[in-house]
Coordinates of C-alpha atoms and ligand atoms in Angstrom, one line a residue:
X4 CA -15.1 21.2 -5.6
X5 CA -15.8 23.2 -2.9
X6 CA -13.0 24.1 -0.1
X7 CA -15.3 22.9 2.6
X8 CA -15.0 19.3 1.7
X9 CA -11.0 19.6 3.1
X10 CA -12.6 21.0 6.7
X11 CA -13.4 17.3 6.7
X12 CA -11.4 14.9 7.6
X13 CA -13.5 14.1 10.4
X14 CA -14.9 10.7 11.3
X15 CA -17.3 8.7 11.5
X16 CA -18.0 7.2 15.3
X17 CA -14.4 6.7 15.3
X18 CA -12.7 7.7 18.8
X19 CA -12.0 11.3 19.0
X20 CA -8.7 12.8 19.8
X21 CA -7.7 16.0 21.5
X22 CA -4.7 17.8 20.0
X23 CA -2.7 20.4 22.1
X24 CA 0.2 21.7 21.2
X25 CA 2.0 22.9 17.7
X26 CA 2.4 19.8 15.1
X27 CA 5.9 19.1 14.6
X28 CA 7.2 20.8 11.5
X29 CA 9.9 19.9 8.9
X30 CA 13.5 21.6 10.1
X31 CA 14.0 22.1 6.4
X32 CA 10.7 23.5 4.9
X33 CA 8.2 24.4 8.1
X34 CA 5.9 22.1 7.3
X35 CA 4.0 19.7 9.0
X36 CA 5.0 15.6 9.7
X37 CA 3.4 12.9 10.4
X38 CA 1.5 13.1 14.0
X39 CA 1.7 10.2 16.5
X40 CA -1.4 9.1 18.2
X41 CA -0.9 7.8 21.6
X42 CA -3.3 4.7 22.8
X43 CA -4.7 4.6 26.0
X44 CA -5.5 1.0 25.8
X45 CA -3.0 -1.8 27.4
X46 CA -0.8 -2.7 24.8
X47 CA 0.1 -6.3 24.4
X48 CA 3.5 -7.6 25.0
X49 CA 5.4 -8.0 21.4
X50 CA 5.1 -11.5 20.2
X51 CA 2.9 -12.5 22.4
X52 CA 0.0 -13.2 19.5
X53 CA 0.4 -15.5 16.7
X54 CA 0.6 -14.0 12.7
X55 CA -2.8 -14.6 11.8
X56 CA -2.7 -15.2 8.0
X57 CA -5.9 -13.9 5.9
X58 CA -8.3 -16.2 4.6
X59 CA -8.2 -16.7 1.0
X60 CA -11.2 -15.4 -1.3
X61 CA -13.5 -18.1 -2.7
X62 CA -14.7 -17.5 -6.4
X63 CA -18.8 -17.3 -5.9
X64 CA -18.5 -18.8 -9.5
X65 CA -16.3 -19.6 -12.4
X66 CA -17.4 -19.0 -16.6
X67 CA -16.5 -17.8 -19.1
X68 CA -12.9 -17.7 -18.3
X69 CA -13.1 -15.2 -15.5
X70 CA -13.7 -15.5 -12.0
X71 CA -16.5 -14.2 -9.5
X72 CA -16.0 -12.8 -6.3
X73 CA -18.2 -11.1 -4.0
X74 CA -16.3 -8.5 -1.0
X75 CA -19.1 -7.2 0.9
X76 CA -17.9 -4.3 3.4
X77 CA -19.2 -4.2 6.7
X78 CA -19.0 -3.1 10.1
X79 CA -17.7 -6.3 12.9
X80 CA -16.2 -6.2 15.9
X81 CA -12.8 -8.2 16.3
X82 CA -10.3 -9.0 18.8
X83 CA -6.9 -6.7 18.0
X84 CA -6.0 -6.6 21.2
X85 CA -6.2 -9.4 23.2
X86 CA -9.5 -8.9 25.9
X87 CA -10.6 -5.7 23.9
X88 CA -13.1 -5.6 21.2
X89 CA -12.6 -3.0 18.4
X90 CA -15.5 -2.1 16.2
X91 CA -13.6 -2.4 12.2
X92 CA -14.8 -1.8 9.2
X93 CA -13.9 -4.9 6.9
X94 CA -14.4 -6.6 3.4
X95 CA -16.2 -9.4 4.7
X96 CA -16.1 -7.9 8.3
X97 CA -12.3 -8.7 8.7
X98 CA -9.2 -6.9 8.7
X99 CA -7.4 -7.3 6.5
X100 CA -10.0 -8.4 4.2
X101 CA -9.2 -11.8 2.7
X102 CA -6.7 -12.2 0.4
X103 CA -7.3 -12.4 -3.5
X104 CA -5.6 -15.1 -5.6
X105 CA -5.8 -14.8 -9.2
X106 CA -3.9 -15.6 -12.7
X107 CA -2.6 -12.7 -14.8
X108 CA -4.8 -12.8 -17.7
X109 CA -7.7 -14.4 -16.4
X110 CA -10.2 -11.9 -16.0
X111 CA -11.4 -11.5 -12.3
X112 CA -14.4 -9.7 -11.2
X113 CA -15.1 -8.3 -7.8
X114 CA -18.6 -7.7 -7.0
X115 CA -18.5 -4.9 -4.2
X116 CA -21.2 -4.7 -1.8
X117 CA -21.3 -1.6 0.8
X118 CA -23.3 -2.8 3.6
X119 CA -21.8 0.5 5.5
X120 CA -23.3 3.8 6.4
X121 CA -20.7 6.1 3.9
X122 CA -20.2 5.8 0.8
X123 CA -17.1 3.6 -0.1
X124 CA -14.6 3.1 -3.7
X125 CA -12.4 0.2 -4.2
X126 CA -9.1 0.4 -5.9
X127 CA -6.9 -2.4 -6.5
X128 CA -3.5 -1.0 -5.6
X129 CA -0.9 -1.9 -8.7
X130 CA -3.6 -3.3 -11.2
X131 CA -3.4 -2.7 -14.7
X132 CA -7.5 -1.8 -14.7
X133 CA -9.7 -0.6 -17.0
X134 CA -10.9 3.1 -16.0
X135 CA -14.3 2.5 -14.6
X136 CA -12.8 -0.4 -12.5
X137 CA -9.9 1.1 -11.7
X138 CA -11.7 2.9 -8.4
X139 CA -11.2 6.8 -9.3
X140 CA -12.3 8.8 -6.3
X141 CA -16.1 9.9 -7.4
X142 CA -17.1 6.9 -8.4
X143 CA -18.3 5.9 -5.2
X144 CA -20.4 2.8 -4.1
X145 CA -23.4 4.5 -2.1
X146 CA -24.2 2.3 1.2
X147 CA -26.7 -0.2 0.3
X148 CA -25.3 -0.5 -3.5
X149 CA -23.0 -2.6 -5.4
X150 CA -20.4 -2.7 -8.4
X151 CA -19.2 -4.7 -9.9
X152 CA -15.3 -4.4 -10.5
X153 CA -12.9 -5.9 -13.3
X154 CA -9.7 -6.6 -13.5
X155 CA -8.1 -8.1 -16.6
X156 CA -5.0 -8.4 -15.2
X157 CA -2.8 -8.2 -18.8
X158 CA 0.1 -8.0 -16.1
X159 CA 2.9 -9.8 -14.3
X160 CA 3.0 -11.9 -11.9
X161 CA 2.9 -9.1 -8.3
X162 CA 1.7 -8.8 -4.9
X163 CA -0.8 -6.2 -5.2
X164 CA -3.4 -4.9 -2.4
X165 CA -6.7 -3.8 -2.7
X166 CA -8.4 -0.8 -0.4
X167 CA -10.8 2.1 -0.4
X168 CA -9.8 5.2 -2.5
X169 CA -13.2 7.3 -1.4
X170 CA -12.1 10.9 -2.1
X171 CA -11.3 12.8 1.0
X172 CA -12.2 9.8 3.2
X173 CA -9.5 7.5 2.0
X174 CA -7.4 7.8 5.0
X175 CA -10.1 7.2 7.9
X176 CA -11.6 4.4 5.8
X177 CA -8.8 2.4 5.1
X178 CA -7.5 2.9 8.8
X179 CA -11.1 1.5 9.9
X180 CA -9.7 -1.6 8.2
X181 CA -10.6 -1.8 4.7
X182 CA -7.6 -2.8 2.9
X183 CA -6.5 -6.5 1.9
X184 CA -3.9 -8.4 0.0
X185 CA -4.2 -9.6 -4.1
X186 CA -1.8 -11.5 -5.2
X187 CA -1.5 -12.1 -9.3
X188 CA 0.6 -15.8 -9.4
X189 CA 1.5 -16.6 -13.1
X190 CA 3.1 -19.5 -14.9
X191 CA 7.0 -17.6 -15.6
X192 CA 6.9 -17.0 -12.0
X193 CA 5.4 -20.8 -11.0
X194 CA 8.2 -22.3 -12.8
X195 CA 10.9 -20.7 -10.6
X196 CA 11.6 -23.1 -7.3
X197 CA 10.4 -20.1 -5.0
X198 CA 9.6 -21.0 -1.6
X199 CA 5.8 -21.4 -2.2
X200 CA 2.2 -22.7 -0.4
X201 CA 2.5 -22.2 3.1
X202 CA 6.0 -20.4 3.0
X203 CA 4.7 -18.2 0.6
X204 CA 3.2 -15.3 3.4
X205 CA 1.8 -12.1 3.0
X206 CA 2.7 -9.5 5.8
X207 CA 0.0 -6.7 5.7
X208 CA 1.6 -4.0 7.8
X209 CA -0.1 -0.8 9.5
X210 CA -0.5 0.8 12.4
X211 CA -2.9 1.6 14.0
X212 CA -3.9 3.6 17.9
X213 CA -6.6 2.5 20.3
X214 CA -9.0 4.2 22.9
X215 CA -8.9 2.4 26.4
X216 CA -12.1 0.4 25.7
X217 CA -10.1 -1.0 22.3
X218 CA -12.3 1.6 19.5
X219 CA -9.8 2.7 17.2
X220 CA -8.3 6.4 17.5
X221 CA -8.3 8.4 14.7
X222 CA -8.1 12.2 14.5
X223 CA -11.7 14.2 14.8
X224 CA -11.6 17.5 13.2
X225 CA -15.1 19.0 13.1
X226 CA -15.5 21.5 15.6
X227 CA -11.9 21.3 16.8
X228 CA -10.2 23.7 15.9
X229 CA -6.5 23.3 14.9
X230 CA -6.3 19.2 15.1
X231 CA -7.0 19.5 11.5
X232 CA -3.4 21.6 10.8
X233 CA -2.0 18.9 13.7
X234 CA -2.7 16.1 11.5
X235 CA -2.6 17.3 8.0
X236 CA 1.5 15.5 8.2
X237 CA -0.1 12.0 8.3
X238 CA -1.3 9.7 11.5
X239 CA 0.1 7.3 12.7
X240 CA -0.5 5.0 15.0
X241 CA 1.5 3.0 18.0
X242 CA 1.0 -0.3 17.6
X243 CA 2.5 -2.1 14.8
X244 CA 0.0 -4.7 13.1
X245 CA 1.1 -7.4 10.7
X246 CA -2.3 -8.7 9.3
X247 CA -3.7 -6.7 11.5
X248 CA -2.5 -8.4 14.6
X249 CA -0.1 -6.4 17.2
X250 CA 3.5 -7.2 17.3
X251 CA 2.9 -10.9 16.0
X252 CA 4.8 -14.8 16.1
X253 CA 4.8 -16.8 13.3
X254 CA 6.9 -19.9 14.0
X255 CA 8.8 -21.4 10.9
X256 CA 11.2 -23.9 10.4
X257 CA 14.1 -23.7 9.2
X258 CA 13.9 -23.4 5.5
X259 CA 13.5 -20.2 3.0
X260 CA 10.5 -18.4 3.3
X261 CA 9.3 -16.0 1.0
X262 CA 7.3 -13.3 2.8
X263 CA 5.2 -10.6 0.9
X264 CA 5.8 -7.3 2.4
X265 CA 3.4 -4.4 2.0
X266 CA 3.2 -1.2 3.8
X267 CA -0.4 -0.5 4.3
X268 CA 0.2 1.7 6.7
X269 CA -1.5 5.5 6.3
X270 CA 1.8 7.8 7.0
X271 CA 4.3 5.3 8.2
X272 CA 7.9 4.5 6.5
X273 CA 9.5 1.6 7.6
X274 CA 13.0 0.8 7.2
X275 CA 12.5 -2.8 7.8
X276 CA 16.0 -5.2 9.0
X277 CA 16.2 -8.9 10.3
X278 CA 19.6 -8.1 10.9
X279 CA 20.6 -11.0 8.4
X280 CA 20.4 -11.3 4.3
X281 CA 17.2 -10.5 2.8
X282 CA 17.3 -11.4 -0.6
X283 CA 14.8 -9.1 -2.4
X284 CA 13.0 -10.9 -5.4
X285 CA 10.0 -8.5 -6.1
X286 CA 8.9 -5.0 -5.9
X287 CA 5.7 -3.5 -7.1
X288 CA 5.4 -4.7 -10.1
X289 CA 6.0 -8.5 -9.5
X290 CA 9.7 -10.0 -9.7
X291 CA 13.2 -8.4 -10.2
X292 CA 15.3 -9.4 -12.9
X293 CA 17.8 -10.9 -10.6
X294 CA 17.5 -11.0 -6.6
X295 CA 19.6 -8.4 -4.6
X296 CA 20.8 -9.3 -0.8
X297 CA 20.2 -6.2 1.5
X298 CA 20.6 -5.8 5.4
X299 CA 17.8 -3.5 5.2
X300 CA 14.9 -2.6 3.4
X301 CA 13.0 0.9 3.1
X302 CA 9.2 0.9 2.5
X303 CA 7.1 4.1 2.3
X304 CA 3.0 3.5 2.5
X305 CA 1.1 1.8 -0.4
X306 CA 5.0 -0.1 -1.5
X307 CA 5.5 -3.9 -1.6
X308 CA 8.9 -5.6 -1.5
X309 CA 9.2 -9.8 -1.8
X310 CA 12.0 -11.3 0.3
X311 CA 13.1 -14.3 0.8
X312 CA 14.4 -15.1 4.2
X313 CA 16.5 -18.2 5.0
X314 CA 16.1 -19.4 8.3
X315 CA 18.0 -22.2 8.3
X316 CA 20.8 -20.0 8.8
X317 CA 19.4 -20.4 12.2
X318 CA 18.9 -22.9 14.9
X319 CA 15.8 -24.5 16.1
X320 CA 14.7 -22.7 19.4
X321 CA 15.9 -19.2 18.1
X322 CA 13.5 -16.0 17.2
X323 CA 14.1 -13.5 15.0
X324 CA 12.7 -10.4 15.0
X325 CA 11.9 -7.7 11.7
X326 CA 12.3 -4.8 12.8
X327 CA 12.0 -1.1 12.1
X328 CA 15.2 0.9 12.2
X329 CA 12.9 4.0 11.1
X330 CA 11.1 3.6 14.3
X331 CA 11.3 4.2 18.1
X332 CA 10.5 2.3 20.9
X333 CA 7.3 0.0 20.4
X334 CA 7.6 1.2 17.2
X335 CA 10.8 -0.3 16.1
X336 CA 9.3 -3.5 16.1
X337 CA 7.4 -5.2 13.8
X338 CA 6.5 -9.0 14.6
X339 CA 8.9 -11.9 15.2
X340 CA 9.8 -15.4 13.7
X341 CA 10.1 -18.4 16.2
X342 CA 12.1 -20.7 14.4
X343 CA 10.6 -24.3 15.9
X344 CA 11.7 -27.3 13.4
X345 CA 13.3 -28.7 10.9
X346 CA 11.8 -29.3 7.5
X347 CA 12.9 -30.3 4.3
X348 CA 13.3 -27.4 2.1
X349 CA 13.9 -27.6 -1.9
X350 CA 13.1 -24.1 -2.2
X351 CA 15.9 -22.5 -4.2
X352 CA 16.1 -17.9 -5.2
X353 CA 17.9 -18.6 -8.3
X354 CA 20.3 -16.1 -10.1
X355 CA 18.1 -15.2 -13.2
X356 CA 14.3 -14.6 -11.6
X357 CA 13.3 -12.6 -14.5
X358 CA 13.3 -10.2 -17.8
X359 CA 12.8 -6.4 -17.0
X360 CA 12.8 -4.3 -19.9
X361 CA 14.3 -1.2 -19.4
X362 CA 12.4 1.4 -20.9
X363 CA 14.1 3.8 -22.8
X364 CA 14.0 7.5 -21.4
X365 CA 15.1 8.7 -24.8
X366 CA 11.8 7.6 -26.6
X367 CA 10.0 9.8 -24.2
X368 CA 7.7 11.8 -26.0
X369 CA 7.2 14.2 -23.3
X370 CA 8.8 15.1 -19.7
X371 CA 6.1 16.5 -17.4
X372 CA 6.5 18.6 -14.5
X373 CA 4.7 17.6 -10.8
X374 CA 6.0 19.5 -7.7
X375 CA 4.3 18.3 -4.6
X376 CA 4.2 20.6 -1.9
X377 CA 2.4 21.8 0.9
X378 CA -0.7 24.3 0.7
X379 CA -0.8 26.0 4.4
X380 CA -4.2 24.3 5.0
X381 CA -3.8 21.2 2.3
X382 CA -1.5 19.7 -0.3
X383 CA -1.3 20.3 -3.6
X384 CA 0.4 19.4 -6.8
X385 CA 2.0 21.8 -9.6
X386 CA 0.1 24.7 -6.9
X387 CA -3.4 23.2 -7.3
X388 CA -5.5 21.3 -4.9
X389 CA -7.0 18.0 -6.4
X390 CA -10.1 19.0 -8.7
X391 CA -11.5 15.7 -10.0
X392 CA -12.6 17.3 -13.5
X393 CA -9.3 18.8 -14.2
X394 CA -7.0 16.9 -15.9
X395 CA -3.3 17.3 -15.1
X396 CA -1.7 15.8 -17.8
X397 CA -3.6 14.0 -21.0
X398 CA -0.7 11.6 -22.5
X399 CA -1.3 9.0 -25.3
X400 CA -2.1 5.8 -25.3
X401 CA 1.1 4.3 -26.1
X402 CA 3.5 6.7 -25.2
X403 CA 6.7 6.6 -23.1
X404 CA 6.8 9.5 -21.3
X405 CA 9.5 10.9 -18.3
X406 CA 7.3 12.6 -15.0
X407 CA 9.8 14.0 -12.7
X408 CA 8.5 14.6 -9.0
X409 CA 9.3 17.1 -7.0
X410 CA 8.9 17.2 -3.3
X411 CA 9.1 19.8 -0.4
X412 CA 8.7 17.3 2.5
X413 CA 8.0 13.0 2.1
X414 CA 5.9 12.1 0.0
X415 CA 5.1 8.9 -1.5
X416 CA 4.0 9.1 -4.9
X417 CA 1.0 6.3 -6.8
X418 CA 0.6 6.1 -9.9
X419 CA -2.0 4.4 -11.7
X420 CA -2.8 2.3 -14.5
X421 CA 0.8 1.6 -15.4
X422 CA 3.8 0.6 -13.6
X423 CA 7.1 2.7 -14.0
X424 CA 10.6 2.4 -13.5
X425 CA 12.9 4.9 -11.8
X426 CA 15.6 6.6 -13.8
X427 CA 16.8 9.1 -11.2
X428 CA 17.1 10.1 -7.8
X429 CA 18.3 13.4 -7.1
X430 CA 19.8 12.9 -10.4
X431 CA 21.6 10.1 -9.4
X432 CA 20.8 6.5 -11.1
X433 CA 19.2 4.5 -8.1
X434 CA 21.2 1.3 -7.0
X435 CA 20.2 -2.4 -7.6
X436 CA 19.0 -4.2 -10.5
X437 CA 15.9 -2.0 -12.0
X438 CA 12.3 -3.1 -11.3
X439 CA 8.7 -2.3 -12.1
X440 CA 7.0 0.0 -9.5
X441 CA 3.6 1.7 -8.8
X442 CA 5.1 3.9 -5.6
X443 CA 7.8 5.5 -5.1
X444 CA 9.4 7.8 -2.2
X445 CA 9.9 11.5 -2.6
X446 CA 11.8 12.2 0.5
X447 CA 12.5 15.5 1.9
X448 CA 13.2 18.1 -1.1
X449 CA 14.2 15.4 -3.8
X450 CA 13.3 15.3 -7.9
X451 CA 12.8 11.5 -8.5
X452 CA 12.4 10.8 -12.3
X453 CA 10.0 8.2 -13.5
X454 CA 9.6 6.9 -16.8
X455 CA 6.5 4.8 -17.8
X456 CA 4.5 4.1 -20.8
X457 CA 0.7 4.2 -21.0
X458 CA -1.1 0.6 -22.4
X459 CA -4.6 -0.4 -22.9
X460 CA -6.9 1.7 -21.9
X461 CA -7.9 5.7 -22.6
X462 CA -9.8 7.1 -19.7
X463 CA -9.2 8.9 -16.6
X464 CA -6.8 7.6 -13.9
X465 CA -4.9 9.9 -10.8
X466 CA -1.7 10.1 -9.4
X467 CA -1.5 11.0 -5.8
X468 CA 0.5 10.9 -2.7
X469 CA -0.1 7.7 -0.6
X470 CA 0.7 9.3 2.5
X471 CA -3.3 9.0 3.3
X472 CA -4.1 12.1 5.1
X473 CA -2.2 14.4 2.1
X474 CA -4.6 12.4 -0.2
X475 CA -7.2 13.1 1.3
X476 CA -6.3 17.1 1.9
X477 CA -6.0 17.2 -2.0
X478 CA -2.4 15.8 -3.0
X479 CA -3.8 14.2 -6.3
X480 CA -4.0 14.9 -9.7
X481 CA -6.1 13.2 -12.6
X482 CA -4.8 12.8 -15.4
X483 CA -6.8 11.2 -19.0
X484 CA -5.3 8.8 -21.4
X485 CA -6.0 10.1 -24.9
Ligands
CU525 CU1 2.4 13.4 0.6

């Protein structure tokens, strides 16, 4: 690779943005944070506009036990804020694309088309894929071409998401709007009386920033010198979007809900509150062994947390708002529930949801090193920018093995192919029942210790930050199943 493809994180007819000033630096390390892009457009008033709630994906066909879907990315223009048009790219031309219901082991097949002018690579955020479907960042889908994707999905029951994982573009193409839920149901999971069908809702969240005529901001680097370093932290944007509305209502009754969580936001951490119970049932990797009640919940980009929330704790005519104690002003707030009726409600969260297996750190084969840290114009991992034909780590198929992480400032870390568990933080053993995950937080100067085991398939797979604009300035790492 050469070093000019990091001078680019430039884009494509998006807004432009002027940077003055010195980005804001970590106290602790002199590095750079995330960057806040402020939108000249009129904002809405919060819960003013309704949760919109993606469309489900059709199967084009059914055979062979499998089924057939076609996602064809293109450009649209939508209403995100109300009276304003704002030129997206979408699967299907919306944003989020529409959302992907499948069975764990039945085969699924996603047929990508790229009706876009730049090359595009799907990745389906959490899947247990095969490596050639599993979206690694050169194996891109040329605009007028197709692939076809597929997922086996020899996994759990889990809300998983699906967005581009272009190399160095990643972060501009998945703000544009390519991103959209997949949820894997299966029959363990069925059998539990979870609050399901309509009280069963996904919350894509992201944010987003908007020129006054409603065009999406986004930083444009070429030519302009110094907003590159500015933004190298991460982006974010002001407006919170759930489903890619701003500041949304979804009016409930008063029963249990259980609401899908994912942060598909570029740079953004949420520390997301209700201010009542939320009784966490899932993470990653599908469901908890038992449910945990929290006040709060902390979700770094590309994690997914299911809750269920119990408004009939409330009374008909009151809202409740989720909010974000991680941000400020417009920021701090996320969408709002307008409890409207009562409704019968059989829905139970029982006290057993499922069986985790621990895996055993001591069965570890080998403990690998990654230290993620900043470069001065990039990011890198164990010192070395991301170099797609050099493999980081080659484990074996099969193998438990212990990565500990390393970071200098946040950082949340994806891995792929296989889901992990935690064993510590800062040496510590995290809190609450153990769970499967795909992402986990590095804050500021921690060692987080993973343990996973690699299954199925040999091939090459990455681990990166999720933080969208370090991906994308070279904080990732392949790695090959042998
Ligand atoms: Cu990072």
């Amino acid at each position: 690779m050469t070093s000019t493809r990091r001078d680019v994180l430039r884009l494509l007819g998006l807004g432009a943005v002027a940077v003055a000033g010195v980005p804001g630096c970590s106290l602790l390390t002199g590095t750079p944070q995330p960057q806040l892009l402020t939108s000249a457009a009129p904002l809405p008033r919060p819960y003013a506009v309704p949760l919109p709630v993606p469309e489900v994906a059709k199967p084009v066909r059914s055979a062979g036990g499998a089924d057939f879907y076609e996602l064809t990315e293109r450009a649209a223009e939508v209403e995100v804020l109300p009276g304003l048009r704002t030129g997206i790219w979408g699967y299907g031309g919306t944003f989020p694309g529409p959302t992907i219901q499948a069975r764990a082991g039945r085969r699924t097949v996603v047929k990508l088309v790229n009706q876009l002018g730049e090359p595009t690579v799907l990745h389906l955020h959490g899947g247990h894929t095969p490596p050639e479907s599993d979206g690694f960042p050169t194996d891109l889908v040329a605009p007028g071409a197709s692939r076809e994707y597929v997922f086996p999905l020899e996994q759990r029951a889990a809300t998983l998401w699906y967005h581009d994982h272009r190399m160095d573009y990643t972060g501009p193409q998945v703000w544009r709007g390519l991103a959209g839920m997949f949820l894997v149901r299966d029959a363990e999971e069925e059998a539990l009386p979870l609050p399901a069908g309509e009280r069963d809702v996904p919350l894509l969240i992201c944010d987003r920033s908007f020129a006054a005529d409603g065009t999406m901001l986004y930083p444009a680097l070429e030519g302009r010198p110094g907003v590159r370093e500015a933004y190298m932290g991460g982006v974010l944007g002001d407006v919170i979007l759930v489903n890619g509305a701003p500041w949304p209502e979804l009016r409930v009754a008063r029963a249990r809900y259980r609401l899908r969580l994912c942060n598909a936001s570029n740079a953004r951490t949420y520390e997301l509150t209700t201010g009542g119970p939320l009784v966490q049932i899932g993470t990653d990797g599908g469901l908890l062994a038992q449910p945990r009640t929290v006040r709060q919940l902390r979700l770094a980009p590309g994690e997914r947390a299911d809750v269920v929330v119990d408004f009939s704790a409330y009374k008909v005519g009151q809202h409740v708002e989720l909010r974000n104690l991680a941000g400020e002003g417009a920021q701090a707030r996320v969408m709002r529930f307008a409890v409207d009726r009562d409704e019968r409600d059989e829905s139970a969260v029982p006290a057993r949801l499922s069986t985790v297996e621990a895996l055993d750190p001591g069965k570890a084969k080998v403990t690998r090193e990654f230290e993620f840290s900043s470069g001065g114009m990039g990011w890198l991992i164990n010192g070395k920018p991301f170099d797609p034909k050099r493999m980081e780590a080659r484990p074996r198929l099969g193998d438990i093995e212990v990565w500990r992480l390393t970071s200098d400032v946040a950082h949340p870390v994806h891995l792929h192919l296989d889901h992990f568990q935690v064993l510590t933080v800062n040496g510590e053993r995290p809190q609450g029942p153990p769970g499967w995950k795909d992402t986990v937080e590095l804050r500021e100067a921690q060692t987080v210790e993973i343990v996973t085991r690699f299954t199925d398939y040999r091939g090459r797979y990455v681990l990166h930050c999720h933080n969208l604009e370090h991906e994308d300035m070279a904080m990732m790492a392949a790695f090959e199943v042998i």
